CSV table of C-alpha atoms in Angstrom, one decimal:
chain,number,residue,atom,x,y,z
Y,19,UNK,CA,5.3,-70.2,-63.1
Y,20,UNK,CA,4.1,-73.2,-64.4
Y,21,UNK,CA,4.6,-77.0,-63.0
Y,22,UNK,CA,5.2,-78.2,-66.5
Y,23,UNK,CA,7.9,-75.7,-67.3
Y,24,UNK,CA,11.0,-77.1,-68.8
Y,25,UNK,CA,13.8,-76.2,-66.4
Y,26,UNK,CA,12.0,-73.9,-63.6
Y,27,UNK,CA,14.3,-71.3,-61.8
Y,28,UNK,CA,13.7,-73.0,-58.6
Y,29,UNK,CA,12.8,-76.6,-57.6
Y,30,UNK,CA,8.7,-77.3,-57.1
Y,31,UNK,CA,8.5,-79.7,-53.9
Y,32,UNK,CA,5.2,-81.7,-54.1
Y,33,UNK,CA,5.1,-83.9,-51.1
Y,34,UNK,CA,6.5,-84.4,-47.6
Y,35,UNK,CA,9.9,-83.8,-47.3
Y,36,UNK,CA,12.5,-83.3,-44.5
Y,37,UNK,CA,14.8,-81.9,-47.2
Y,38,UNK,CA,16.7,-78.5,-45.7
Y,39,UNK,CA,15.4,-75.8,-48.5
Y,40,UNK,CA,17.2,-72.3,-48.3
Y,41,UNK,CA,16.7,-69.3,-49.5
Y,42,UNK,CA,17.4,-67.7,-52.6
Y,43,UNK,CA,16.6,-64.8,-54.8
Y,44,UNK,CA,17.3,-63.5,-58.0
Y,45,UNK,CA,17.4,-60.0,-56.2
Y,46,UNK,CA,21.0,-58.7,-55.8
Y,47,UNK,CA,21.7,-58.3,-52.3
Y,48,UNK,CA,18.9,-59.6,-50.8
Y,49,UNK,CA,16.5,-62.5,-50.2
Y,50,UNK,CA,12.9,-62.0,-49.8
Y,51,UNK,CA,11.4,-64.5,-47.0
Y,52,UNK,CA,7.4,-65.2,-46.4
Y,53,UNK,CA,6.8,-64.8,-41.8
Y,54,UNK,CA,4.1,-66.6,-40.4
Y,55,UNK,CA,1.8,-63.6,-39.5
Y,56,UNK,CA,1.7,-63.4,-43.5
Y,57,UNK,CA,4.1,-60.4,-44.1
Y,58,UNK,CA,7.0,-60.6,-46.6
Y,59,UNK,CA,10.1,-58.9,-45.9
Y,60,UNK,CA,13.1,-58.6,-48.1
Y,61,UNK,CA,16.6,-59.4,-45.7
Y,62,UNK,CA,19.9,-58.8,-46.7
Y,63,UNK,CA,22.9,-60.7,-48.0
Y,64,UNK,CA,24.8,-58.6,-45.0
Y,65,UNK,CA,22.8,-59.7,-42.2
Y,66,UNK,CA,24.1,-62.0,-39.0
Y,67,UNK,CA,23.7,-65.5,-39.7
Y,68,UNK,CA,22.8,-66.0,-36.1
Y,69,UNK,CA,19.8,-63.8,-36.7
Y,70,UNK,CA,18.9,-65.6,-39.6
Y,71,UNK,CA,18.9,-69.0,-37.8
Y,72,UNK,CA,16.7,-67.7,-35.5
Y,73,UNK,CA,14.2,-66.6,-38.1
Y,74,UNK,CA,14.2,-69.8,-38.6
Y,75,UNK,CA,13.9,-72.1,-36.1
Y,76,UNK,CA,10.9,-73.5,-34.3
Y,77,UNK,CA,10.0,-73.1,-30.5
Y,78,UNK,CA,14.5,-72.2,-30.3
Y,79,UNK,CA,13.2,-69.3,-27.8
Y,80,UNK,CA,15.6,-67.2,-29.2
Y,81,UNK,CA,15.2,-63.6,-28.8
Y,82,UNK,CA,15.4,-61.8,-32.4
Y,83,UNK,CA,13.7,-58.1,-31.5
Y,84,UNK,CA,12.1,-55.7,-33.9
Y,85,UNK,CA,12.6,-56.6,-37.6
């Protein structure tokens, strides 16, 4: 995708922002999510939104197990 494209699919952030940015995917079903150790996995529409949070937070010490 470019920068210059005329209406891109998703929003390009170019600086610092505290903005909260979800997920989204033009995948039916699921979402696909980069982890910090570099893997992408794909997660599903169906999954606990408790999980999810944790995913997501930082230092929450929330136990999330295998994925």
């Amino acid at each position: 995708m470019r920068e210059n494209q005329p209406n891109p699919p998703v929003p390009i952030v170019t600086g610092i922002t505290y903005a909260a940015i979800t997920s989204r995917s033009r995948h039916t079903g699921i979402v696909h999510a980069l982890l910090l150790d570099g893997s992408v996995r794909s997660f599903s529409e169906n999954m606990n939104g408790n999980v999810w949070r944790a995913l997501g937070s930082r230092s929450g010490g929330e136990f999330v197990g295998e994925l």
